[in-house]
Coordinates of C-alpha atoms and ligand atoms in Angstrom, one line a residue:
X1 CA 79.4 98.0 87.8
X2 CA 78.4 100.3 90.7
X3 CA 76.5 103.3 89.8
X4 CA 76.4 106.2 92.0
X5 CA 73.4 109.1 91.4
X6 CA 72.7 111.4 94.0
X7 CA 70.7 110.8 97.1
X8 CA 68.4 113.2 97.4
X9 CA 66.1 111.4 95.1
X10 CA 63.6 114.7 94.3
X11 CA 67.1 115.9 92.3
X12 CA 67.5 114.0 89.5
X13 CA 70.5 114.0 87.8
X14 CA 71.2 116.5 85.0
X15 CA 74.8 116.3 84.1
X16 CA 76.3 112.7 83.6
X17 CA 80.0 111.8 84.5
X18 CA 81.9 109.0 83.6
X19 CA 84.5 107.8 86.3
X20 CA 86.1 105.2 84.3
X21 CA 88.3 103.6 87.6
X22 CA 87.0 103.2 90.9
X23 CA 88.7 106.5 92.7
X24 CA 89.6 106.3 96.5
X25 CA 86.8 105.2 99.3
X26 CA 87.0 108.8 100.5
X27 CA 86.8 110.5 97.4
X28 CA 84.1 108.0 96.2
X29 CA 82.0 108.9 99.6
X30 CA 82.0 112.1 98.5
X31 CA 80.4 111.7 94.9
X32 CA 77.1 111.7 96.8
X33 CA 76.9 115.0 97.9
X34 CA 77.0 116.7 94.2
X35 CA 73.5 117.5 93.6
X36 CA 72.5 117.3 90.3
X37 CA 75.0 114.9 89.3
X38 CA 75.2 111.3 88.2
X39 CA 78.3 109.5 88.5
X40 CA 78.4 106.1 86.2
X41 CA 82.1 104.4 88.8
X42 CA 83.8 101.5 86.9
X43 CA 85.5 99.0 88.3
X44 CA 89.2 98.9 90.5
X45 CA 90.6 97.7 86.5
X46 CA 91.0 99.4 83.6
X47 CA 87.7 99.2 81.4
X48 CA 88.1 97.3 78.1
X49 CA 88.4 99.5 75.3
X50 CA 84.6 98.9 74.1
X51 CA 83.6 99.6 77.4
X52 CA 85.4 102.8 77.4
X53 CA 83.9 104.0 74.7
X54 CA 80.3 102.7 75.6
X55 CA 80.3 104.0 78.9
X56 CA 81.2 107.5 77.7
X57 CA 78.8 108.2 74.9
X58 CA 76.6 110.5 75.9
X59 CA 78.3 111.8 79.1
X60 CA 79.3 115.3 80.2
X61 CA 82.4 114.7 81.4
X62 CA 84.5 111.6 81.9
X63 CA 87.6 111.2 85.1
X64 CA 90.0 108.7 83.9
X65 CA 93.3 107.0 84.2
X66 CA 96.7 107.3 82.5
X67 CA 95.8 103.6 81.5
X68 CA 92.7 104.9 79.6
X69 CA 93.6 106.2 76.0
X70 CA 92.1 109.3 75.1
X71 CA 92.1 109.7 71.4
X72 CA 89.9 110.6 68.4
X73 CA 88.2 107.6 68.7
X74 CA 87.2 108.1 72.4
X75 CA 85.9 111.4 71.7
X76 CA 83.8 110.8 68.8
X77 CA 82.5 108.2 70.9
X78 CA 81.8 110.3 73.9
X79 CA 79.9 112.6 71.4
X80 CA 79.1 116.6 72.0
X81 CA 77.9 116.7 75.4
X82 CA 81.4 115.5 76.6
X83 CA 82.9 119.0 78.2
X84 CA 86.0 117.6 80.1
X85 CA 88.2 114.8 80.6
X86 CA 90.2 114.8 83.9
X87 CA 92.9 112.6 84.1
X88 CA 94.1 111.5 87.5
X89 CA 97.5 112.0 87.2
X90 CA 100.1 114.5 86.4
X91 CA 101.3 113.3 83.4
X92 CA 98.7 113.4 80.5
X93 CA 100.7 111.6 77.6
X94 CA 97.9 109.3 77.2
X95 CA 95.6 112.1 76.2
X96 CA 95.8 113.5 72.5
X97 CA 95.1 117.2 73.6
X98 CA 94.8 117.9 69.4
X99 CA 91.8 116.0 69.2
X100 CA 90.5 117.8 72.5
X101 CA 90.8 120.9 71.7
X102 CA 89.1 119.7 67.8
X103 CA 86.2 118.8 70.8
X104 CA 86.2 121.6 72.2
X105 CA 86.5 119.5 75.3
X106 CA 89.2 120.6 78.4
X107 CA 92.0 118.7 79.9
X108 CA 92.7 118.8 82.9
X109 CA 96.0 116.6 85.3
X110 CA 96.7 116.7 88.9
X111 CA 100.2 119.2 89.1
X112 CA 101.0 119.8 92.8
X113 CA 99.5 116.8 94.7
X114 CA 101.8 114.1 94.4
X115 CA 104.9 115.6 94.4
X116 CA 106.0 115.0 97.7
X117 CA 104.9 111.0 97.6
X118 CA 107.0 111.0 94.4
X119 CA 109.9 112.6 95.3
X120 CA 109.8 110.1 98.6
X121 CA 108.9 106.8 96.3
X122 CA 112.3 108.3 93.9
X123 CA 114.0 108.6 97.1
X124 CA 113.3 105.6 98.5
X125 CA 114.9 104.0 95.4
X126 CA 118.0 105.7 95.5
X127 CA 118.3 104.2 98.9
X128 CA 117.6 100.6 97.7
X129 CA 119.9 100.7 94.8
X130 CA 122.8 103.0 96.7
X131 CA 122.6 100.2 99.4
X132 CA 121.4 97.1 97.6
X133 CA 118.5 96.6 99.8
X134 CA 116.5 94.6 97.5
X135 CA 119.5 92.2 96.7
X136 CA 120.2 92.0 100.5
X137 CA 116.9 91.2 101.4
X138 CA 116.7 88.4 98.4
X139 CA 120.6 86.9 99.6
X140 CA 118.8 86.6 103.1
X141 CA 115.6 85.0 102.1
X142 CA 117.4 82.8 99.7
X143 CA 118.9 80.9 103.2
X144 CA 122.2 81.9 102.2
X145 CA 124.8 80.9 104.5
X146 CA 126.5 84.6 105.8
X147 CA 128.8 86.4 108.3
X148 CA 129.7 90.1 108.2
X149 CA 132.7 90.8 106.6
X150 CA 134.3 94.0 105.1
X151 CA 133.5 93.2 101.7
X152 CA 130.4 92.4 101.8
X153 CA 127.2 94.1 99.8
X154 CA 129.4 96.9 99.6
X155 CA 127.5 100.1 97.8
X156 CA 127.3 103.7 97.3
X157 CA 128.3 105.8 100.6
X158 CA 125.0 108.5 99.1
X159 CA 125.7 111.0 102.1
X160 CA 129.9 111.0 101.5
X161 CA 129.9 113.0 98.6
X162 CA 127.4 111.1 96.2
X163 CA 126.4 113.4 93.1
X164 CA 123.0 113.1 92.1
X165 CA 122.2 114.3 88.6
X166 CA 117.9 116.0 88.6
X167 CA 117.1 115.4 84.8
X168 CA 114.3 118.0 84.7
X169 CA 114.1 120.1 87.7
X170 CA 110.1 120.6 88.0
X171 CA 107.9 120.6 91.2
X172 CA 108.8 117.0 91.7
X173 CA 112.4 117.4 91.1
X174 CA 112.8 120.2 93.1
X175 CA 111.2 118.1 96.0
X176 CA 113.7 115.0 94.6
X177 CA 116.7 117.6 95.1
X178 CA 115.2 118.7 98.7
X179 CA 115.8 115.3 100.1
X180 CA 119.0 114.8 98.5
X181 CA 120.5 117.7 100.1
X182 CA 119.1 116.8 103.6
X183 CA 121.4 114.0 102.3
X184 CA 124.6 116.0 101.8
X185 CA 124.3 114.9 98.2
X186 CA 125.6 117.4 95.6
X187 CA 122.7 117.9 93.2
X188 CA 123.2 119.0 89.9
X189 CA 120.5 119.3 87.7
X190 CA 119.2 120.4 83.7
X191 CA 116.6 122.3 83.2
X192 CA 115.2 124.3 80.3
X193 CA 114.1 127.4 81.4
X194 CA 117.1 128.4 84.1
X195 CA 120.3 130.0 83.0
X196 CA 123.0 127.4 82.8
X197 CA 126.1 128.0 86.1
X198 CA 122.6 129.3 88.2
X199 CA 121.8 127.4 91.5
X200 CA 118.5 127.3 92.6
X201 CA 118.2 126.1 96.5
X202 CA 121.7 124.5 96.2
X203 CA 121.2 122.8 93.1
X204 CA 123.6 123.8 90.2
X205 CA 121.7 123.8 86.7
X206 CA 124.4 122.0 84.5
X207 CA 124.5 120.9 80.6
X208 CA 122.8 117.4 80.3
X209 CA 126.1 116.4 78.8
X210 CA 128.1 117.2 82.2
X211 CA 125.4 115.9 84.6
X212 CA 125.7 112.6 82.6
X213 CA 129.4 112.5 83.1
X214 CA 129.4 113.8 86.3
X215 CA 126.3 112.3 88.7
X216 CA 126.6 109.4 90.5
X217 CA 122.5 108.5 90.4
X218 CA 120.5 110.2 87.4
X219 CA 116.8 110.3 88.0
X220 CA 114.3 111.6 85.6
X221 CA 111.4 114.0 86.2
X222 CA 110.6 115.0 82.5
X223 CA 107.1 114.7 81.1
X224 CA 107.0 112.3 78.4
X225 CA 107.2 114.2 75.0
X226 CA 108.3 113.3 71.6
X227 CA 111.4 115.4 72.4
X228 CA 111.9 113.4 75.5
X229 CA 111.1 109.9 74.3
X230 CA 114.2 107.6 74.4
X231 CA 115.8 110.7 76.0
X232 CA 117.8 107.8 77.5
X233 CA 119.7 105.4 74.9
X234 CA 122.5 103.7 73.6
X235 CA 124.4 107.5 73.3
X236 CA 123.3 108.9 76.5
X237 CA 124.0 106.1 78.5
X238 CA 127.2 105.7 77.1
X239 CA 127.7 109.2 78.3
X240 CA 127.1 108.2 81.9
X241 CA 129.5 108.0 84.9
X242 CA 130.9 104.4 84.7
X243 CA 129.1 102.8 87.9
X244 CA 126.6 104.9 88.3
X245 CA 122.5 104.2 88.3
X246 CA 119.5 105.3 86.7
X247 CA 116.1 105.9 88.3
X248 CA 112.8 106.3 86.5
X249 CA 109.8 107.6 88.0
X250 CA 108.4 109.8 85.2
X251 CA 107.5 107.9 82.2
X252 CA 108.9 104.3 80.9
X253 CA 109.0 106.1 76.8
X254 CA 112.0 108.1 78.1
X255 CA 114.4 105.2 78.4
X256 CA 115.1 102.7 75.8
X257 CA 114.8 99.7 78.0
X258 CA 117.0 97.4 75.8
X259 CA 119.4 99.9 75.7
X260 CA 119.5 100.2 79.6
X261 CA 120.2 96.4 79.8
X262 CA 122.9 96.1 77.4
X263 CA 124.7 99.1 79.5
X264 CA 124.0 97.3 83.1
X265 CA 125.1 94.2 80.9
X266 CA 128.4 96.1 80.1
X267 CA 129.1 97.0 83.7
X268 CA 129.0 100.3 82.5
X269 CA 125.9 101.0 84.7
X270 CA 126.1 99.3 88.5
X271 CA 122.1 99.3 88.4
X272 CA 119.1 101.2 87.7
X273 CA 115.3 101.6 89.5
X274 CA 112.4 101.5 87.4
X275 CA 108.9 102.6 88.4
X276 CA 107.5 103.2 84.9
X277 CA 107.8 100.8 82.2
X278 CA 108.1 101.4 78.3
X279 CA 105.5 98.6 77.8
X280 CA 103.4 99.2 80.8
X281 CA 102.3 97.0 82.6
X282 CA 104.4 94.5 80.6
X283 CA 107.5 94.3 82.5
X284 CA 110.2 93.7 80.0
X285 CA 111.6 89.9 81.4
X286 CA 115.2 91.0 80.8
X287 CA 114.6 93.8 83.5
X288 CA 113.0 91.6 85.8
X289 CA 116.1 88.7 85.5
X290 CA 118.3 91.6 86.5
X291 CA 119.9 91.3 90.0
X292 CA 120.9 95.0 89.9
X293 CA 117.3 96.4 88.9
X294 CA 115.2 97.2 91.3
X295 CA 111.4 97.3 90.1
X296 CA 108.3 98.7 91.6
X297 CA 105.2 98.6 89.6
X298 CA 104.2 102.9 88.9
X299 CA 103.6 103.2 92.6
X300 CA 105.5 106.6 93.3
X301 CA 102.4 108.4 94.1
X302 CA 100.9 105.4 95.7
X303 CA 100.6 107.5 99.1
X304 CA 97.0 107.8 100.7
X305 CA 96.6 111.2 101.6
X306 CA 98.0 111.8 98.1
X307 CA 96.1 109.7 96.0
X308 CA 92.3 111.3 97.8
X309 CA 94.5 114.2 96.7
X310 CA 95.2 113.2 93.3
X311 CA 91.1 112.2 92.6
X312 CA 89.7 115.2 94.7
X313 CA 91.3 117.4 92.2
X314 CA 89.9 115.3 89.2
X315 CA 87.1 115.8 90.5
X316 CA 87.2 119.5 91.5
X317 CA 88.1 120.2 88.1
X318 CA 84.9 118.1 86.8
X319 CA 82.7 120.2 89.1
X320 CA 84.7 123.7 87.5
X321 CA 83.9 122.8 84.1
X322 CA 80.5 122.0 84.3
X323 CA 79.8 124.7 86.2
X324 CA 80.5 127.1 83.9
X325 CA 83.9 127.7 85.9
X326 CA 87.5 127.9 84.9
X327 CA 89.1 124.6 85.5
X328 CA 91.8 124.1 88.4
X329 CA 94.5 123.0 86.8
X330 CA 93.9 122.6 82.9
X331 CA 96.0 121.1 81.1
X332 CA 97.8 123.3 78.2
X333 CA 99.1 121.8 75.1
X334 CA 102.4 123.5 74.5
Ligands
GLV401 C1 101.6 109.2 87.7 O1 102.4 108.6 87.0 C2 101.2 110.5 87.3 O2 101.5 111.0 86.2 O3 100.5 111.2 88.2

């Protein structure tokens, strides 16, 4: 356990946070120079549960992970000092906002930071499955005996008219759709609060029925919600274009992972990418056994600039909030 307090040792500490994951070097470096704050840094893994709980009784804040659950429990724990809880991340689905605001204690996410790094990571993807990278570079490691020929690895020609369907057209799906259509993809795209037939930067806002049927690649950028969980399932994926692929870099709740297999099983779907798993960080076996599945393990933000980004912010917010300020960028239950 390293413990960071403040150097200027004639400041003691007044105001306690609780960094439940080690954040990046640069961000860490910069703990220091927050008079009148005491950091108390986990480790690079997820604390155990008691741990969690321990560690955050008593604090004033607390910066954590989407692999921490924030619940009841963690907040009776934490006790009434505990002011805010930033989660490095966008997504905030591990955090029971009810039981914050029964705290009185702020939420706060990282919108903004990471969506270009995401949209690259989603990219990237598209790329692997459209062209069967990963299989490629597997059939070549494997010593396979190989020649070119016309047939061979043949996949999806993404820049000759591919459709890609934006399931939630956001900050990071808009940067999703920006690199698509620096790919001459069409991009077609659902989202709730633009006018069905409008197009926004080239992107045509469809039904979700039509951009099923119609896309070629469907990636998700939803938040996870109980109106989005299993968003993807035996119905919707029956819905799909026959041969086309599914990407996932938003949350692993909004497919139905068995239901994804029996559908790549079928033929109906040529592949799919997954970033975020249902039962993260188990990786569901059948997934991993699947030639046509490419699998990366919730790195889409994994860039460096982004991820200083990402914990800079957590911690801007922190300062906010115990400052007496308004946070950056609070989280709102809606
Ligand atoms: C990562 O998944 C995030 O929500 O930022």
């Amino acid at each position: 356990m390293t413990t960071s307090t403040n150097s200027v040792e004639a400041v003691k500490p007044t105001k306690s946070v609780y960094v439940a994951r080690l954040l990046t070097d640069a961000v860490t470096r910069e703990l220091d120079s927050h008079a009148g704050l005491g950091f108390d840094i986990g480790q690079e893994a997820p604390p155990a549960r008691a741990e969690l709980l321990e560690r955050v009784t008593g604090k004033d804040a607390a910066i954590v992970t989407l692999t921490e659950r924030i619940d009841e429990e963690f907040f009776t724990a934490a006790g009434p000092s505990l002011k805010v809880v930033a989660n490095v991340a966008v997504g905030f689905d591990n955090i029971d906002l009810d039981a914050a605001a029964r705290h009185g204690v702020t939420v706060t996410n990282t919108p903004g930071v990471l969506d270009g790094a995401t949209a690259d990571h989603t990219f990237a993807l598209i790329l692997a499955l459209g062209r069967r990278i990963v299989e490629a570079d597997r059939f070549i490691r494997e010593g396979n005996d190989w020649v070119w020929g016309p047939r061979m690895f043949v996949g999806l020609d993404i820049s000759a008219g591919a459709t890609l369907g934006i399931i939630g057209l956001g900050r990071i799906g808009r940067a999703v759709a920006r690199r698509a259509r620096a790919f001459d993809m069409r991009v077609i795209a659902t989202d709730a609060t633009r006018p069905l037939g409008s197009s926004v930067d080239g992107v045509e806002i469809v039904t979700q029925e039509e951009l099923l049927a119609t896309a070629d690649v469907v990636t998700l950028h939803v938040p996870l919600l109980p109106s989005t969980r299993h968003l993807i399932n035996a119905e919707t994926l029956a819905l799909m274009k026959p041969g086309a692929y599914l990407v996932n870099c938003a949350r692993g709740g909004i497919v139905d992972e068995q239901a994804l297999i029996e559908a790549i099983d079928s033929g109906h779907l040529r592949g799919a990418a997954i970033d975020t798993f249902e039962g993260e960080p188990r990786v569901n076996p059948e997934l991993i056994a699947r030639p046509q599945v490419v699998l990366t393990p919730h790195t889409a933000s994994a860039g460096e600039a982004t991820r200083d980004r990402m914990c800079r912010l957590a911690v801007d917010n922190v300062l906010a909030v115990l400052d007496g300020r308004e946070p950056l960028t609070p989280v709102k239950a809606s």
